[in-house]
XYZ file of C-alpha atoms in Angstrom:
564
model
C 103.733 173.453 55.766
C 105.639 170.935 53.739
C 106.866 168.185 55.941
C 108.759 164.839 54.780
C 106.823 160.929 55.405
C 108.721 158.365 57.339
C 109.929 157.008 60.503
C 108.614 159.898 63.525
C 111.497 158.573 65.852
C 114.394 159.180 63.165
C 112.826 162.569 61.055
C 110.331 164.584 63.059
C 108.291 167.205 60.876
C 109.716 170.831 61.658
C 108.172 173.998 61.962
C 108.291 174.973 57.963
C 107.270 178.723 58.201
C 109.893 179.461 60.910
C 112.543 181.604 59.266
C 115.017 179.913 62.187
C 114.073 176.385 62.972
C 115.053 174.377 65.307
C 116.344 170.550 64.276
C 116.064 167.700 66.905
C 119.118 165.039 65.803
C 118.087 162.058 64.304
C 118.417 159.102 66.301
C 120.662 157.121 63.841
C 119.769 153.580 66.291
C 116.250 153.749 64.999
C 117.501 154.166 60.824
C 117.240 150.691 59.052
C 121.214 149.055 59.543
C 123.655 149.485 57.232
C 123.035 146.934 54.002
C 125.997 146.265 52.068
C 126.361 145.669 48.816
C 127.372 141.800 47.990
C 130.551 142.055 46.002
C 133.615 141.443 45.632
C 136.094 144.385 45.244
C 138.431 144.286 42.079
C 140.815 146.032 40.663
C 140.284 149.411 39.320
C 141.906 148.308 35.845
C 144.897 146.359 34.766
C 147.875 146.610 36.816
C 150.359 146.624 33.458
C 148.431 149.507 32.045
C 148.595 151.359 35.122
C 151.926 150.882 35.680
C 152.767 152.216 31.948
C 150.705 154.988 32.574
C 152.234 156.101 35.614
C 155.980 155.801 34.561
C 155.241 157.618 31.260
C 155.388 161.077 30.072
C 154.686 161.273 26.366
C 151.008 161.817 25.005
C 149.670 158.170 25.399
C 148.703 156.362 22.424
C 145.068 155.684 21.303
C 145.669 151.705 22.950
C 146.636 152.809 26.415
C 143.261 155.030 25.988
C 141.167 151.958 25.109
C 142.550 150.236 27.885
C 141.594 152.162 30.880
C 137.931 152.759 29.064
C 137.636 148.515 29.054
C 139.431 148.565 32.452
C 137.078 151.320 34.067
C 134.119 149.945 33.379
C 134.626 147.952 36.149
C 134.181 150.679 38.370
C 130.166 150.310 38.615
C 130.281 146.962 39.979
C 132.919 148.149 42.788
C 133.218 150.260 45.644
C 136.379 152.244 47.314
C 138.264 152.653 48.983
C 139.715 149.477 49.617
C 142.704 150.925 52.303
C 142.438 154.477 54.451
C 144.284 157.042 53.036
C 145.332 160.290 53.837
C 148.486 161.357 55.960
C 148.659 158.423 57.659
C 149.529 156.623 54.183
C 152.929 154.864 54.630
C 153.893 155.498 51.347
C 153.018 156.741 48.023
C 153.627 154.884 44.314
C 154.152 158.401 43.287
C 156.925 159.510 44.776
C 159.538 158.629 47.514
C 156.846 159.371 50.315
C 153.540 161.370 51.331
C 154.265 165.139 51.050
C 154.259 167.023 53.730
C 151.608 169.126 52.964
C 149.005 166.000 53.376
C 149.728 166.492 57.157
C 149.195 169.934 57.162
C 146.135 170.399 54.616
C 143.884 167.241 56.727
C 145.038 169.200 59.991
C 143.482 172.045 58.325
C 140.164 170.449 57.075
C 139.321 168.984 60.521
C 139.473 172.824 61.983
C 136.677 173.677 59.521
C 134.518 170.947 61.074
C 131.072 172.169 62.231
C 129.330 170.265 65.137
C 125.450 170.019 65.702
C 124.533 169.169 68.911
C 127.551 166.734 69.298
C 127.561 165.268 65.242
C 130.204 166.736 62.666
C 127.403 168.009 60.030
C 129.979 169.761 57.499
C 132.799 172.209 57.012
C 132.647 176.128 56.541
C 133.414 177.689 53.318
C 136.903 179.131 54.956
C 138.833 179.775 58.518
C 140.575 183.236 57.346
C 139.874 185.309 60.795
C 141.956 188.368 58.516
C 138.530 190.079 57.305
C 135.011 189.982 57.953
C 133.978 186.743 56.690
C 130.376 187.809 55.496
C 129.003 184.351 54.660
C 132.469 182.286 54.774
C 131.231 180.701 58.035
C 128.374 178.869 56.588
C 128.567 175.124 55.162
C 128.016 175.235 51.298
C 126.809 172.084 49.949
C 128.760 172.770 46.758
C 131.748 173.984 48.882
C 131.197 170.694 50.945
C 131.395 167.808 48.093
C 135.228 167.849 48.126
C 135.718 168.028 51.652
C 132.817 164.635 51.754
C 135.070 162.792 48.980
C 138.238 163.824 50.818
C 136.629 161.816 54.520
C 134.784 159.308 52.030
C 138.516 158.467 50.792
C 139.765 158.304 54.270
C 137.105 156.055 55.163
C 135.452 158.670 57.147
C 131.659 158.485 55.580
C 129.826 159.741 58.904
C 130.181 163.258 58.868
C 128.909 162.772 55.013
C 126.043 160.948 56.142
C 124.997 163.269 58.726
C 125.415 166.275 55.752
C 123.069 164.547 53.808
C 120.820 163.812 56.502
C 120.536 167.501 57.368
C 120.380 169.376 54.496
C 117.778 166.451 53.407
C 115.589 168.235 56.278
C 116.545 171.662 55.262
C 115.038 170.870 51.916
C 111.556 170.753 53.599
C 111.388 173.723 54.617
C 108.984 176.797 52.966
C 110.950 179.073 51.324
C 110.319 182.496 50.272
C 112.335 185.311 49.232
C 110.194 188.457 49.423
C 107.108 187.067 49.522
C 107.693 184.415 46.647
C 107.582 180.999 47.278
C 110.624 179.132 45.855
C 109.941 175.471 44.500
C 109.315 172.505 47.313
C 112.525 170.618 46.025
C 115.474 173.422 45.655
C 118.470 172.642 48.568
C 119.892 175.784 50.518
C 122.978 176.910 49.136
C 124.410 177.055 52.711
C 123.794 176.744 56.251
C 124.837 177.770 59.263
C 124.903 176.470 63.245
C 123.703 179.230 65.703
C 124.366 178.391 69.385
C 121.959 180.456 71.742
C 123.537 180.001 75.449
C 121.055 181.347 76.973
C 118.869 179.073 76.124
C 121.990 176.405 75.630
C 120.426 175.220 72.538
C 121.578 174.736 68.515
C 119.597 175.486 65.317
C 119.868 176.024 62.114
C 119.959 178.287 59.434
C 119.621 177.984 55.709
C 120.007 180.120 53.136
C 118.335 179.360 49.783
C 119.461 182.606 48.148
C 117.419 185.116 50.073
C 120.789 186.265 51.516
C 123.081 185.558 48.501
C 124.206 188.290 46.137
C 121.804 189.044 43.570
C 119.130 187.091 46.001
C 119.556 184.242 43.359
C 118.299 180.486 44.149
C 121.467 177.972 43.678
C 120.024 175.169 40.732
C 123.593 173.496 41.316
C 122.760 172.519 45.046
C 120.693 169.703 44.446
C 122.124 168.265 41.696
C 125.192 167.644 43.756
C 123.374 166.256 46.614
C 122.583 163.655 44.452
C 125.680 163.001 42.944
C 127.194 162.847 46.639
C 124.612 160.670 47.535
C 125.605 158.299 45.157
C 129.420 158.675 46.013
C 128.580 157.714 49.041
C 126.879 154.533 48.475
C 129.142 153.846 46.033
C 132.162 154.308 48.325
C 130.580 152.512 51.806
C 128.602 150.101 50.017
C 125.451 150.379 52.132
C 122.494 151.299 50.106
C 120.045 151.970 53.362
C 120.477 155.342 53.363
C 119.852 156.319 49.800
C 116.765 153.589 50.054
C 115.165 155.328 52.892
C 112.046 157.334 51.676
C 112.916 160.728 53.049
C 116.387 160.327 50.407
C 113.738 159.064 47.511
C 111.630 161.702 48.084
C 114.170 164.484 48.557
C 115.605 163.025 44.659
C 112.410 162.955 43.098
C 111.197 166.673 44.402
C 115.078 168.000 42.977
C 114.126 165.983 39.620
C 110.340 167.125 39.688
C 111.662 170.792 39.165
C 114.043 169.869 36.352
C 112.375 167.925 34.772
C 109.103 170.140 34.657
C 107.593 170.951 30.969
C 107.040 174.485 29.711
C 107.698 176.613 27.164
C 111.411 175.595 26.424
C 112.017 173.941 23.054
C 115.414 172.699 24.338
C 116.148 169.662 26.808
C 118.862 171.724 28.772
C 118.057 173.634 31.512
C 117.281 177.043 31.411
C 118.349 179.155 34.331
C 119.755 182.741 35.830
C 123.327 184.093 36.589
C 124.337 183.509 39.392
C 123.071 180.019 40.740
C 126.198 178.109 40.684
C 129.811 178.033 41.027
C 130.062 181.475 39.567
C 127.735 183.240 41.491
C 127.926 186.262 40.088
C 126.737 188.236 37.056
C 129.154 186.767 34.089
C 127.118 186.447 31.075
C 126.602 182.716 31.510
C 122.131 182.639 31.841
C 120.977 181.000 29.467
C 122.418 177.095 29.262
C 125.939 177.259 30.886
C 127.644 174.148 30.129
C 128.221 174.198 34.167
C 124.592 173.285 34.904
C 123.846 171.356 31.779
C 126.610 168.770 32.666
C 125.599 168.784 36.022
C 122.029 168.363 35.226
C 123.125 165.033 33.258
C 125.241 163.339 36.063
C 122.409 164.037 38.431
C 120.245 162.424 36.178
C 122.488 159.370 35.471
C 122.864 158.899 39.347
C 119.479 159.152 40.579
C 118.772 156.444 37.491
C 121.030 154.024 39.650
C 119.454 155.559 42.959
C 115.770 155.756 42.386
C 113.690 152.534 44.003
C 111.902 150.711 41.123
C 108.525 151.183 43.114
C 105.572 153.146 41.627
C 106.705 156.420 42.244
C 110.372 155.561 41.133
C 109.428 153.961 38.041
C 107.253 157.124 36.210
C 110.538 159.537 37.136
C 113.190 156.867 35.429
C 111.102 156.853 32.442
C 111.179 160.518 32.451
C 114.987 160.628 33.225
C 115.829 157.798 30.018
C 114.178 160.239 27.834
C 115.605 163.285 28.893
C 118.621 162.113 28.902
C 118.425 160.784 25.488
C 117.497 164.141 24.484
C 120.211 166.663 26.388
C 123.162 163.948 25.219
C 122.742 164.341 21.358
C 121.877 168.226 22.316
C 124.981 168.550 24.141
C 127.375 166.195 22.212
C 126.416 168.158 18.771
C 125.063 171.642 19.349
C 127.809 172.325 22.492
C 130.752 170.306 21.114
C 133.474 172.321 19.742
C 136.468 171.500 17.958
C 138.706 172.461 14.443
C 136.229 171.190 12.067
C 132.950 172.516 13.884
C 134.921 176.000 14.190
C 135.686 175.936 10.738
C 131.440 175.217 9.987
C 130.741 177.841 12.042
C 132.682 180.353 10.005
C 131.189 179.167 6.917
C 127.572 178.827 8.536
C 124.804 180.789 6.309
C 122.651 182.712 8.248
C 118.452 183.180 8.372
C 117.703 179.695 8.068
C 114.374 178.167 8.068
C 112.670 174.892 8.652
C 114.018 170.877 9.550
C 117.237 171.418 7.260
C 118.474 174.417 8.357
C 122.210 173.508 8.832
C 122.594 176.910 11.330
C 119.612 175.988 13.847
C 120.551 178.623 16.598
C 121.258 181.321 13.097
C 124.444 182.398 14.880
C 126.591 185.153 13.227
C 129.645 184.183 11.860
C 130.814 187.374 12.600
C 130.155 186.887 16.382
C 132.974 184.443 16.019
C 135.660 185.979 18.835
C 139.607 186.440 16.965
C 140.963 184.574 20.355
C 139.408 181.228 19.107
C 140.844 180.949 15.823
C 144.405 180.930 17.713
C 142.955 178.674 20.943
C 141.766 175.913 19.231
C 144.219 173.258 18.271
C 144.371 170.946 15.556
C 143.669 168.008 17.936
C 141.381 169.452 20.365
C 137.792 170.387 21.167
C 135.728 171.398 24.616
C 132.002 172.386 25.314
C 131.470 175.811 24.480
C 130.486 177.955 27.389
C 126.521 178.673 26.550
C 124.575 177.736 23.403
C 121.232 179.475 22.549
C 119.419 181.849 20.036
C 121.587 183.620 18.120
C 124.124 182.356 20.893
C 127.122 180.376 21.345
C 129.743 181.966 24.522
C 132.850 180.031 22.778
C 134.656 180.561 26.406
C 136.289 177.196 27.939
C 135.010 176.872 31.343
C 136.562 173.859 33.327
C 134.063 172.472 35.904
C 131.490 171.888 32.952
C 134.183 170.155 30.619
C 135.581 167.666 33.274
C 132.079 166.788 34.842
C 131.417 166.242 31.219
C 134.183 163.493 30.882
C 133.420 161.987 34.601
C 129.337 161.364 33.564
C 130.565 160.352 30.481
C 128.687 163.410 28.754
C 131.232 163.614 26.680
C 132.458 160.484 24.393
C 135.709 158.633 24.618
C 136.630 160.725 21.614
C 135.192 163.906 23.071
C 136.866 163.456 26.404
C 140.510 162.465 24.499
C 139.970 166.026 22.822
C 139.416 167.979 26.097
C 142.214 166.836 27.027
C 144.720 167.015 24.121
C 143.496 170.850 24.319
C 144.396 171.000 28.158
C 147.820 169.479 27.067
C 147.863 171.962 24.152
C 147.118 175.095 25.895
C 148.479 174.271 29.172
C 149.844 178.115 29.773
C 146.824 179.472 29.056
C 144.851 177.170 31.055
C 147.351 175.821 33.890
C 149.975 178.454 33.882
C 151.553 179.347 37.245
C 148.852 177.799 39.617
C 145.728 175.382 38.522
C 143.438 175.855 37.247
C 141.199 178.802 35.025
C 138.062 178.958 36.136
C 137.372 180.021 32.324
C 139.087 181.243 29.539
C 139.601 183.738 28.631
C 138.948 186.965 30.341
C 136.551 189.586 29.511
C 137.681 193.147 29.703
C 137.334 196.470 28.830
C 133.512 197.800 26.964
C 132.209 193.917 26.961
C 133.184 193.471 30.837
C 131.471 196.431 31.779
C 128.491 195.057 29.650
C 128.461 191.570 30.712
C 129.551 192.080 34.544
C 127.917 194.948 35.068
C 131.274 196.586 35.821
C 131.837 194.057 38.947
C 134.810 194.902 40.740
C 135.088 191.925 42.052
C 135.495 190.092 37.983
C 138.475 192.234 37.121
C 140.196 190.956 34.162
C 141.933 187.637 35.237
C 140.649 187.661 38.530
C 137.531 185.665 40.360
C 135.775 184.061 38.189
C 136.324 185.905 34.979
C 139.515 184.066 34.205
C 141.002 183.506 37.449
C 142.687 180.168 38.384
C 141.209 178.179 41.378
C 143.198 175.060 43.575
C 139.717 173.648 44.406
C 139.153 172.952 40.446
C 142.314 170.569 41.209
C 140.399 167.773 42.173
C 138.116 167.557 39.111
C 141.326 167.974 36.640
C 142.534 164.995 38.376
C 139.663 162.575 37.842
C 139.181 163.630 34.314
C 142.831 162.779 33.799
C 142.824 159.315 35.533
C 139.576 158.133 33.304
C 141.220 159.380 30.598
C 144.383 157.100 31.310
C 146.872 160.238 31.619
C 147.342 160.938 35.162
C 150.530 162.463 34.285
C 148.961 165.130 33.694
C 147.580 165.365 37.073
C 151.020 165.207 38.617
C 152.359 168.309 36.569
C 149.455 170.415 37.928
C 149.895 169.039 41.599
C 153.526 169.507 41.256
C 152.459 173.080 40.746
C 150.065 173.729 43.156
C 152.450 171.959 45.974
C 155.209 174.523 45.333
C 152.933 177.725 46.177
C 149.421 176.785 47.844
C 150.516 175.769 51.273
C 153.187 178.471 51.511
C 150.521 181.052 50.214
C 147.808 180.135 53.227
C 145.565 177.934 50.827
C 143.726 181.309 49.039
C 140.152 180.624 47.324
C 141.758 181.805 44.160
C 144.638 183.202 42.398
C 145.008 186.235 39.842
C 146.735 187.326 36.661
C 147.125 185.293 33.627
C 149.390 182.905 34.776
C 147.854 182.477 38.315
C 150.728 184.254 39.708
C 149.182 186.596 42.475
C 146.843 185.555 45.122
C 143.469 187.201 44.556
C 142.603 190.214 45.697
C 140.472 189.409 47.628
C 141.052 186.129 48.083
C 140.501 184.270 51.765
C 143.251 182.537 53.110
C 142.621 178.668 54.434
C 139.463 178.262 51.812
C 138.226 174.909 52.594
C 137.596 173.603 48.813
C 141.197 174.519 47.892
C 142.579 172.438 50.988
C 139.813 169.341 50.237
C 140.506 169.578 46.224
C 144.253 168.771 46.894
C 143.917 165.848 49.504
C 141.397 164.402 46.951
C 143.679 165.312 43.999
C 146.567 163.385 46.239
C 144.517 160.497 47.431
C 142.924 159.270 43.641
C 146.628 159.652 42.173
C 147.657 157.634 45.255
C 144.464 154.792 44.795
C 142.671 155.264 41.368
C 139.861 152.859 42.215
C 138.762 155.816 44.573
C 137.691 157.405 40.872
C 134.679 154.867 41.138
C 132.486 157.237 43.262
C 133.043 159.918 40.893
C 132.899 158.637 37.428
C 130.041 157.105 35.443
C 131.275 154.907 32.682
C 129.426 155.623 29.379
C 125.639 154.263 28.695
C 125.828 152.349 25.458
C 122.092 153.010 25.344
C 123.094 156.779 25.097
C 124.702 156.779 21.859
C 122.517 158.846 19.435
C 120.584 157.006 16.804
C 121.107 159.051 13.456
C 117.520 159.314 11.155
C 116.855 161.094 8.312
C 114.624 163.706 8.456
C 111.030 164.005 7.909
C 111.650 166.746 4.984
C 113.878 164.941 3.437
């Protein structure tokens, strides 16, 4: 049994072996009261730069840059939002009023609202009643985070703190899929409220991959529990729930299993298809950018979360040096742009010892023709996947732009991500934001690498197809990176098909022109993803909860090596 420590009024141990549990509510008059943080808001940056930025329309010169980096780094010492927002917004600096389709897409998120025993705990994955909705019903706590940011925004933080509350408990329970025991700190992918009238009681359900397909354990789940932990202290300024001991214990059991030492010679994390956004078998095991830059803004908010107590202390040493490590792993191994493309086709291969110039000895020849023609002269991203003999040169956009918000990426890297989103905005915007990854894989090498998933068709799901919900995170990249116009011209997009189209999980086709095939209409993350989208364009401060301006400290210290 594996129970959590604390206060026996507000978190009572549960029954950990019980495949069905049943949660008593935590009696939020008996949690320690809200303590604020003492500051004083400011402003998000200056007023003249954000003024220029929002009126213009031509690539923005290296000083407008600079400016929202100085400007930004205010955002630590902050918290949003400093109005509501929402529908209810009078009016919007972006245009001559809110659009209509605000109205209609909060209407929509408050019908996904799921209740336990009397508390709003989360939001299902989708409302389409057109199909069988297999596991659409169920809160995902990656499915969740825009939907919490979306209430956070709208001043709204209850139903986030009860989220976090419960699938804080969840996290306590044993879990075993076919009679192995999964690590004490991994979060359920989803959840789900069963009401039994006969006995006119609620409990819950979690699923930590025993029912997912390919039974595969989600590593993404806990690292965005953190990071919406943090969001929301950032956002309410009360630090009492992130300070209460069940929330510092829940972080350090997620970090105790990622930061674990074993046989791995590389500070990234090494993990399975199938246990994140792309659930499904696409040739991204190994060390998908996805979790890696996930991985590093987990760590860089629990570093401002952890308590500086015993226990605290030994993981923040831990974290500082990992983190140390994976950002001069990431920023030179992953990093791709003209001149690094143009190594790579000159790299020499069967090298040995410290000097070896080709560390992972990949092929030139494994070099993919697409890339030659994708990669602009001012441009770069984070390849896909980097290990032996490795390197999956596909652009995948959730790892890129959580890159640029935990400042994984430099100011320089994160200018080049998105001079290459500007360059190859067809390819990667098209019809309807945003690819999920580019390019496709088809014909021998999709049967190979999918295992002939009908599901990841060419240009469709996730190999290649474009997803509304990725919106959100386009958005804040672009607003850190002082070019919110960019933003706009993918809103503008989405606003002229999504609503009329019933909201689908994801589009198909190159451009993004067809709804997916199979698709579900009203998906929850697509409606969430453009009131958050809406709402930072409309208040950029709100980008504080979000972003992590860059640790100085992080900056990798160049020495000569031993052989030399």
């Amino acid at each position: 049994m594996s129970t959590h420590s604390g206060d026996a009024g507000s978190i009572r141990n549960i029954d950990s072996f019980s495949s069905v549990a049943e949660l008593e509510d935590i009696d939020f008059s008996k949690l320690p009261k809200p303590r604020h943080l003492n500051i004083e808001r400011q402003g998000s940056y200056d007023e003249r730069s954000l003024t220029d930025t929002q009126l213009g329309f031509s690539p923005h010169p290296p000083s407008r840059a600079e400016n929202f980096f100085r400007a930004l780094e205010h955002f630590d010492g902050v918290y949003s939002p400093s109005k509501r927002s929402g529908f209810t917004t009078p009016r919007s600096p972006f245009g001559q009023g809110p659009h209509p389709m605000i109205a209609e897409a909060w209407e929509a998120l408050r019908r996904t609202l799921v209740h336990f025993r009397g508390q709003p705990v989360g939001t299902i994955a989708a409302l389409d009643n057109s199909d069988e909705k297999l596991n659409y019903d169920q809160v995902f706590v990656r499915d969740f985070v825009p939907s919490a940011l979306a209430f956070l925004m709208n001043r709204e933080p209850e139903i986030v703190k009860n989220f976090i509350l419960k699938t804080l408990r969840l996290q306590s329970w044993e879990k075993k899929i076919d009679r192995f025991q999964l690590g004490e700190g991994v979060m359920p992918a989803s959840f789900k409220v069963l009401h039994v009238p006969v006995r006119n009681t609620e409990t819950l359900i979690a699923d930590f991959g025993e029912s997912a397909i390919g039974r595969v354990a989600p590593i993404d789940s806990g690292f965005w529990w953190i990071i919406l932990l943090r969001a929301y202290t950032k956002s309410t300024g009360d630090t009492s729930l992130s300070e209460m001991p069940e929330c510092q214990k829940g972080m350090r059991l997620i970090l105790s299993l990622c930061l674990s030492e074993g046989f791995d010679t590389f500070p990234t994390l090494l993990c399975a298809d199938g246990c994140s956004m792309i659930d499904r078998r696409m040739g991204v095991y190994g060390y998908p950018i996805e979790i890696q830059a996930l991985f590093f803004m987990a760590l860089r908010c629990a570093l401002l979360l952890l308590k500086h107590d015993s226990e605290g202390k030994e993981f923040i040493e831990r974290i500082v040096k990992r983190l140390h490590a994976l950002s001069y792993h990431m920023r030179n191994y992953f990093w791709l742009d003209l001149k690094k493309l143009n190594d790579i086709y000159r790299y020499k291969t069967e090298e040995y010892s410290h000097t070896a110039v080709n560390k992972f000895n990949v092929m030139p020849d494994s070099l993919p023709e697409w890339v030659f023609d994708f990669m602009p002269v001012s441009g770069g991203y984070f390849l896909g996947n980097v290990g032996p003999s490795n390197m999956d040169f596909r652009w995948f956009c959730l790892g890129n732009c959580i890159a640029i918000l935990s400042s994984l990426a430099t100011p320089e890297q994160a200018t080049k991500i998105m001079d290459l989103i500007e360059s190859r905005w067809h390819e990667l915007v098209g019809e309807m934001p945003l690819k999920v990854c580019y390019p496709a894989i088809e014909g021998h090498e999709w049967r190979i690498v999918t295992g002939c998933d009908p599901k990841n068709t060419r240009w469709s799901y996730h190999n290649g197809g474009s997803w509304p919900v990725l919106l959100w995170l386009l958005t804040a990249a672009c607003i850190k990176t002082g070019r919110p116009q960019i933003a706009r011209r993918a809103i503008e997009l989405a606003e002229q098909r999504l609503s009329k189209d019933g909201w689908p999980e994801y589009y198909d086709g190159k451009l993004g022109r067809f709804i997916g095939k199979q698709a579900r209409k009203y998906q929850t993350w697509s409606i969430a993803g453009y009131l958050v989208a809406k709402m930072m364009l409309e208040d950029p401060s709100h980008l504080g909860m979000i972003s992590l301006e860059e640790d100085k400290q992080l900056k990798p210290v160049l020495k000569r090596s031993a052989s030399f």
